[in-house]
Short mmCIF file of C-alpha atoms in Angstrom, two decimals:
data_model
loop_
_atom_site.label_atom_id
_atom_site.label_comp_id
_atom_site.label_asym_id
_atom_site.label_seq_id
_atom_site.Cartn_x
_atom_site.Cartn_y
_atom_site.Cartn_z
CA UNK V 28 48.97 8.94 -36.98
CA UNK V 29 45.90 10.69 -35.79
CA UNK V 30 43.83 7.57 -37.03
CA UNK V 31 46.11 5.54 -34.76
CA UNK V 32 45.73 7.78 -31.53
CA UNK V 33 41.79 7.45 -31.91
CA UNK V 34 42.35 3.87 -31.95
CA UNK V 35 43.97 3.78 -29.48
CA UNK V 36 42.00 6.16 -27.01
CA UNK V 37 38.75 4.28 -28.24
CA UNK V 38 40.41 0.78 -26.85
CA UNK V 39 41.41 2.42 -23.62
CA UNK V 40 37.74 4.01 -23.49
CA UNK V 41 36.63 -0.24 -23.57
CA UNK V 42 38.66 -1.18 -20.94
CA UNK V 43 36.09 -0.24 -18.82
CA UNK V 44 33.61 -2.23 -20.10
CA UNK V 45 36.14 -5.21 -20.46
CA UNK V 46 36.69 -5.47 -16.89
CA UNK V 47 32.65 -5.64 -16.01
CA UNK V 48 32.26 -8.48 -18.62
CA UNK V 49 35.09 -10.31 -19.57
CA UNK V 50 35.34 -12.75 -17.35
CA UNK V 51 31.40 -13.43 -17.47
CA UNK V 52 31.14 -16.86 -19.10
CA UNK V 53 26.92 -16.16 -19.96
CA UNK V 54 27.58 -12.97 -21.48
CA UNK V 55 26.46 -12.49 -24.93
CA UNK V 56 29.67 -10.68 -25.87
CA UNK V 57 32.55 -11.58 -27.81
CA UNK V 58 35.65 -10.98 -26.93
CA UNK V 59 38.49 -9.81 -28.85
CA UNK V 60 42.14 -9.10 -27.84
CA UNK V 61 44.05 -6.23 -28.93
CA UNK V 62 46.01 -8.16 -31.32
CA UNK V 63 43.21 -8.58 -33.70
CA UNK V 64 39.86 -6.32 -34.89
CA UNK V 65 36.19 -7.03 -34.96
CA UNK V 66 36.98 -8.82 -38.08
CA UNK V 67 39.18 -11.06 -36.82
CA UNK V 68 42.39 -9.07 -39.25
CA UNK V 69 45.70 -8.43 -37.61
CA UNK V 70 46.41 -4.47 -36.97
CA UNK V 71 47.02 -2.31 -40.01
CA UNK V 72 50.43 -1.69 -38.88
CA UNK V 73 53.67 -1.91 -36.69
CA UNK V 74 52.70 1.45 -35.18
CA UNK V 75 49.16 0.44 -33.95
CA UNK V 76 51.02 -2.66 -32.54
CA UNK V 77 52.79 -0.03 -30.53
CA UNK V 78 50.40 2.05 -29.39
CA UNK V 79 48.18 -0.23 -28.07
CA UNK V 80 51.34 -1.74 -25.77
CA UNK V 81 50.66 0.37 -22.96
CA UNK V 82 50.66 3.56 -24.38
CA UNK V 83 48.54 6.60 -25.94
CA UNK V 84 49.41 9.35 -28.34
CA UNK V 85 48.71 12.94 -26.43
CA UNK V 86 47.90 16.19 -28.01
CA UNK V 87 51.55 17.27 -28.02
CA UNK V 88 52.48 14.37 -30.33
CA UNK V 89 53.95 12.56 -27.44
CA UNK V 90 52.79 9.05 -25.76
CA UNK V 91 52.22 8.19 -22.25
CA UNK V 92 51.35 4.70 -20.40
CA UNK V 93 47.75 4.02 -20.74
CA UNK V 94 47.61 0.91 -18.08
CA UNK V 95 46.90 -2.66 -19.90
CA UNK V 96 45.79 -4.02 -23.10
CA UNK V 97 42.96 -3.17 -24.28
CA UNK V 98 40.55 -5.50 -25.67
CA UNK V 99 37.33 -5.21 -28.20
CA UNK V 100 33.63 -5.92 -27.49
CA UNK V 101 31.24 -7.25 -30.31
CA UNK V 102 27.73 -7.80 -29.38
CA UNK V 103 26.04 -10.76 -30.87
CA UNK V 104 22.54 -12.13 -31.77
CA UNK V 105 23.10 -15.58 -29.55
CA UNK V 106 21.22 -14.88 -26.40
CA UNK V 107 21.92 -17.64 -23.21
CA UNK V 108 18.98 -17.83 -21.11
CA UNK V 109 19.12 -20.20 -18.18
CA UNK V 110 16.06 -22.71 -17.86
CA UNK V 111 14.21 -21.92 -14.27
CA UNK V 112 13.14 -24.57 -12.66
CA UNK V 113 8.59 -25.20 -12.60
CA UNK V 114 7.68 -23.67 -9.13
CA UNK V 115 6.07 -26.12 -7.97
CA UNK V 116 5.71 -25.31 -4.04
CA UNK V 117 2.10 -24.18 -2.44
CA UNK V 118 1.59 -20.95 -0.51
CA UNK V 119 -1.31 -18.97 0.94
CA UNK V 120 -3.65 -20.04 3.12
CA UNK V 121 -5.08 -23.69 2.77
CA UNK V 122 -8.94 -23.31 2.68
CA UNK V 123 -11.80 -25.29 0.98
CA UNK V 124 -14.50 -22.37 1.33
CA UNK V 125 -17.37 -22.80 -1.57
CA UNK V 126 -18.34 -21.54 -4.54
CA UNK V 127 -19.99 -18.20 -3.63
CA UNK V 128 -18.23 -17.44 -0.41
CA UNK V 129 -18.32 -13.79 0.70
CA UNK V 130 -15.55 -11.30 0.94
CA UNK V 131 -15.46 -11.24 4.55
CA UNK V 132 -14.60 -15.59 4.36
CA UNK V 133 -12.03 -14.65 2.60
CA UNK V 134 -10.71 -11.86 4.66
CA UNK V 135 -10.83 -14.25 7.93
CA UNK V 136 -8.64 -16.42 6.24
CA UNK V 137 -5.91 -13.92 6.31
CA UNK V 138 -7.30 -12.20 9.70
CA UNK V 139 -8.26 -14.96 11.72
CA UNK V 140 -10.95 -14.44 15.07
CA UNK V 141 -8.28 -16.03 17.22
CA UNK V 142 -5.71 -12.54 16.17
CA UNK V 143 -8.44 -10.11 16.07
CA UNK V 144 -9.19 -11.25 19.63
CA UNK V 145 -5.98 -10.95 20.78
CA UNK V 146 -5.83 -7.11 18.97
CA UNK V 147 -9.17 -6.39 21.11
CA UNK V 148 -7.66 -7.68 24.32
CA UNK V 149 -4.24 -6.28 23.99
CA UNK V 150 -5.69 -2.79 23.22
CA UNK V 151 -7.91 -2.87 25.71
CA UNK V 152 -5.13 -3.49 28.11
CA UNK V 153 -3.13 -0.66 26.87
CA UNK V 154 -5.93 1.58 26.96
CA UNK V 155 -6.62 0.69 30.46
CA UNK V 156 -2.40 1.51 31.17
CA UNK V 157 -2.22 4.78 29.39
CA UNK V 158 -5.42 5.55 31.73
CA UNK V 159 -3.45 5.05 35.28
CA UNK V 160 -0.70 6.25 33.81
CA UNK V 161 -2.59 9.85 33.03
CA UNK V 162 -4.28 9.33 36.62
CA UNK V 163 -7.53 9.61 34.63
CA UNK V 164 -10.21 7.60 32.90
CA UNK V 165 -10.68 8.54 29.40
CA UNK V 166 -14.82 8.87 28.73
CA UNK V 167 -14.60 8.76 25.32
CA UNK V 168 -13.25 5.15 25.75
CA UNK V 169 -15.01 2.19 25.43
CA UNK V 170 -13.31 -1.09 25.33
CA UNK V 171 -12.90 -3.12 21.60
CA UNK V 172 -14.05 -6.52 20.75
CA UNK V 173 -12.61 -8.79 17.78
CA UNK V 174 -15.53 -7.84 15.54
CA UNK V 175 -14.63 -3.79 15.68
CA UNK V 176 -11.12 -4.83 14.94
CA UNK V 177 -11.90 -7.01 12.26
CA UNK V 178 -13.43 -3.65 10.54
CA UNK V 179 -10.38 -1.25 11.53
CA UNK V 180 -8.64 -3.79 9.53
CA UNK V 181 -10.85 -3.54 6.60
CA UNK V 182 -11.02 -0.06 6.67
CA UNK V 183 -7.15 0.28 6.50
CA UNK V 184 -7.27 -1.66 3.87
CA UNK V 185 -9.85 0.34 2.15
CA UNK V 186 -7.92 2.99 2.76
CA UNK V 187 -4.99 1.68 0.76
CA UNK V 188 -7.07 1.01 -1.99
CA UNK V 189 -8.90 4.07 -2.66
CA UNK V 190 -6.42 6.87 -1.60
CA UNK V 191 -7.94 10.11 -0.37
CA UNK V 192 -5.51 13.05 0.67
CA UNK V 193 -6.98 13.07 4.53
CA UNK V 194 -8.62 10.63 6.23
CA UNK V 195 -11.57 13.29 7.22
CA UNK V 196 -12.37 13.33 3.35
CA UNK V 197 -13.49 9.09 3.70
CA UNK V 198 -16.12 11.29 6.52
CA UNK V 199 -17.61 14.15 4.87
CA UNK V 200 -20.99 14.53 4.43
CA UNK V 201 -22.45 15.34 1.03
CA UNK V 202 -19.49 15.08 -0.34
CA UNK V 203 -18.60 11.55 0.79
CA UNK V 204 -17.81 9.24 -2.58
CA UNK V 205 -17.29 6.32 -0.42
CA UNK V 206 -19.55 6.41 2.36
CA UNK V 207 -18.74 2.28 3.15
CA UNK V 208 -15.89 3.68 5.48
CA UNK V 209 -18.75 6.22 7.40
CA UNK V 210 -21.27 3.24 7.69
CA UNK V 211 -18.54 0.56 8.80
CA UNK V 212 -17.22 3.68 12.14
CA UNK V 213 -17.23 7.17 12.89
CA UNK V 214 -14.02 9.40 12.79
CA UNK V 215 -13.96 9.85 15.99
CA UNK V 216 -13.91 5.90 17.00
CA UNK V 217 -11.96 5.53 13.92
CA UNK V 218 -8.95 8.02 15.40
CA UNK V 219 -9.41 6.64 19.37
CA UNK V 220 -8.69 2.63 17.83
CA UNK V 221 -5.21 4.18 16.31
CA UNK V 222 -4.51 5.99 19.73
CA UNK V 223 -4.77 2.97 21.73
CA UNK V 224 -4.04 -0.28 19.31
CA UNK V 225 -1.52 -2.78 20.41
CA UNK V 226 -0.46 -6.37 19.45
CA UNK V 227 1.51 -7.30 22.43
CA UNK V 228 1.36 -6.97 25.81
CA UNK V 229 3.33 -3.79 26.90
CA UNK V 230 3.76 -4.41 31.08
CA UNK V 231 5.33 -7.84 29.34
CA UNK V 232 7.83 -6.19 26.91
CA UNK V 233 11.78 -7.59 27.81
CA UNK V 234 14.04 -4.79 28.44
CA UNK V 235 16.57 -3.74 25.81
CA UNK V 236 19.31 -5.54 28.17
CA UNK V 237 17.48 -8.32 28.32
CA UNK V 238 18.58 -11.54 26.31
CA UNK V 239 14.56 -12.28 25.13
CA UNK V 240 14.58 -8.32 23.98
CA UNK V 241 12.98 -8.16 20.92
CA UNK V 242 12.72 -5.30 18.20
CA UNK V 243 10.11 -5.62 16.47
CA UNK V 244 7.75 -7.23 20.01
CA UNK V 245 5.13 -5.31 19.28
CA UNK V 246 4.40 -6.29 15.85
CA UNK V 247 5.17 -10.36 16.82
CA UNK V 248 1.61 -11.53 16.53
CA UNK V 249 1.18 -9.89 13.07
CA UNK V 250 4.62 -11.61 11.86
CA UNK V 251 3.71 -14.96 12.93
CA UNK V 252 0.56 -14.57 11.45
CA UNK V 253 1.47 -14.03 8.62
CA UNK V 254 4.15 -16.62 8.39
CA UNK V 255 1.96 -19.39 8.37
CA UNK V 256 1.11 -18.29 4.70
CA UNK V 257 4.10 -18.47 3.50
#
């Protein structure tokens, strides 16, 4: 009897795992109902038969509903792999630089003159607003061109590739490990860039109850840069 209760509590214990994959046709499981073992036998007796119909054996001696049949699980060795399909599309950028082109050919494909330009001119517009704005002219700022932005870029980059805890430690003197960041901009410049940077145009942002409002405006040049490589 206490055989059969065990039995019966392990079955209920693999309904759980019955109703995730039973009715998945690639599954590399096999199936059996309650009416038979792994081995394919019929139970061992009439009183098996009846515990597994809906009921359980408690630790009084009595039985109580236990929900549905139960059913085994047998994993086999037959695995079912679907064949992918050859990817066979292009991506990236469509280029036919030579043999021994620099880094920075490279780079442009990705960060073209015509963006960086727009970068320069769109931060030098904001600068300009935040200025008015503050009824003052900032002289610490001088306006950007496409070739200072190109190297912001490169130096974020950088950045993401050789991780240092604070961006002052790419800038310290003798102990500088990578002094390509302190050769490429100061800190200072470096820090005024981030203040002021911009994509878009802000005076020409729609307002949020506007139907062309769009979330992510600022960043729009960036995304439809980038979606011609895809």
């Amino acid at each position: 009897m206490a055989s059969a209760s065990r039995t019966s509590r392990k079955r209920v214990e693999d309904a759980g795992i019955f109703q995730v994959l039973g009715e998945s046709t690639d599954s590399d499981v096999t199936v059996f109902s309650s009416e038979e073992d792994e081995d394919g036998n019929e139970p061992d007796s009439d009183e098996d038969r009846q515990l597994d119909d809906n009921s359980e054996t408690n630790e009084d001696g009595g039985t109580r509903t236990s929900g549905p049949k139960t059913r085994h699980l047998k994993w086999t060795n037959t695995l079912n792999f679907k064949k992918l399909e050859k990817y066979e599309n292009l991506s990236g950028p469509k280029h036919s630089l030579p043999v021994g082109s620099s880094e920075k050919d490279f780079f442009e494909l990705f960060v073209t003159n015509d963006f960086c330009n727009k970068v320069a001119e769109e931060t030098n517009k904001y600068a300009a607003l935040s200025q008015r704005k503050a009824w003052t002219v900032g002289n610490k700022w001088e306006d950007t061109n496409a070739e200072e932005i190109q190297a912001y870029i490169g130096i974020l980059i950088y950045m993401g590739l050789v991780d240092l805890p604070e961006i002052e430690d790419y800038f310290q003197g003798n102990f500088c490990v990578y002094p390509i960041v302190r050769q490429a901009m100061m800190l200072k410049r470096l820090k005024k860039l981030g203040q002021y940077l911009h994509l878009n145009d802000e005076e020409e942002r729609p307002d949020q109850q506007s139907a062309d409002f769009d979330i992510l405006y600022k960043a729009r040049p960036a995304l439809d840069l980038m979606d011609k490589f895809t």
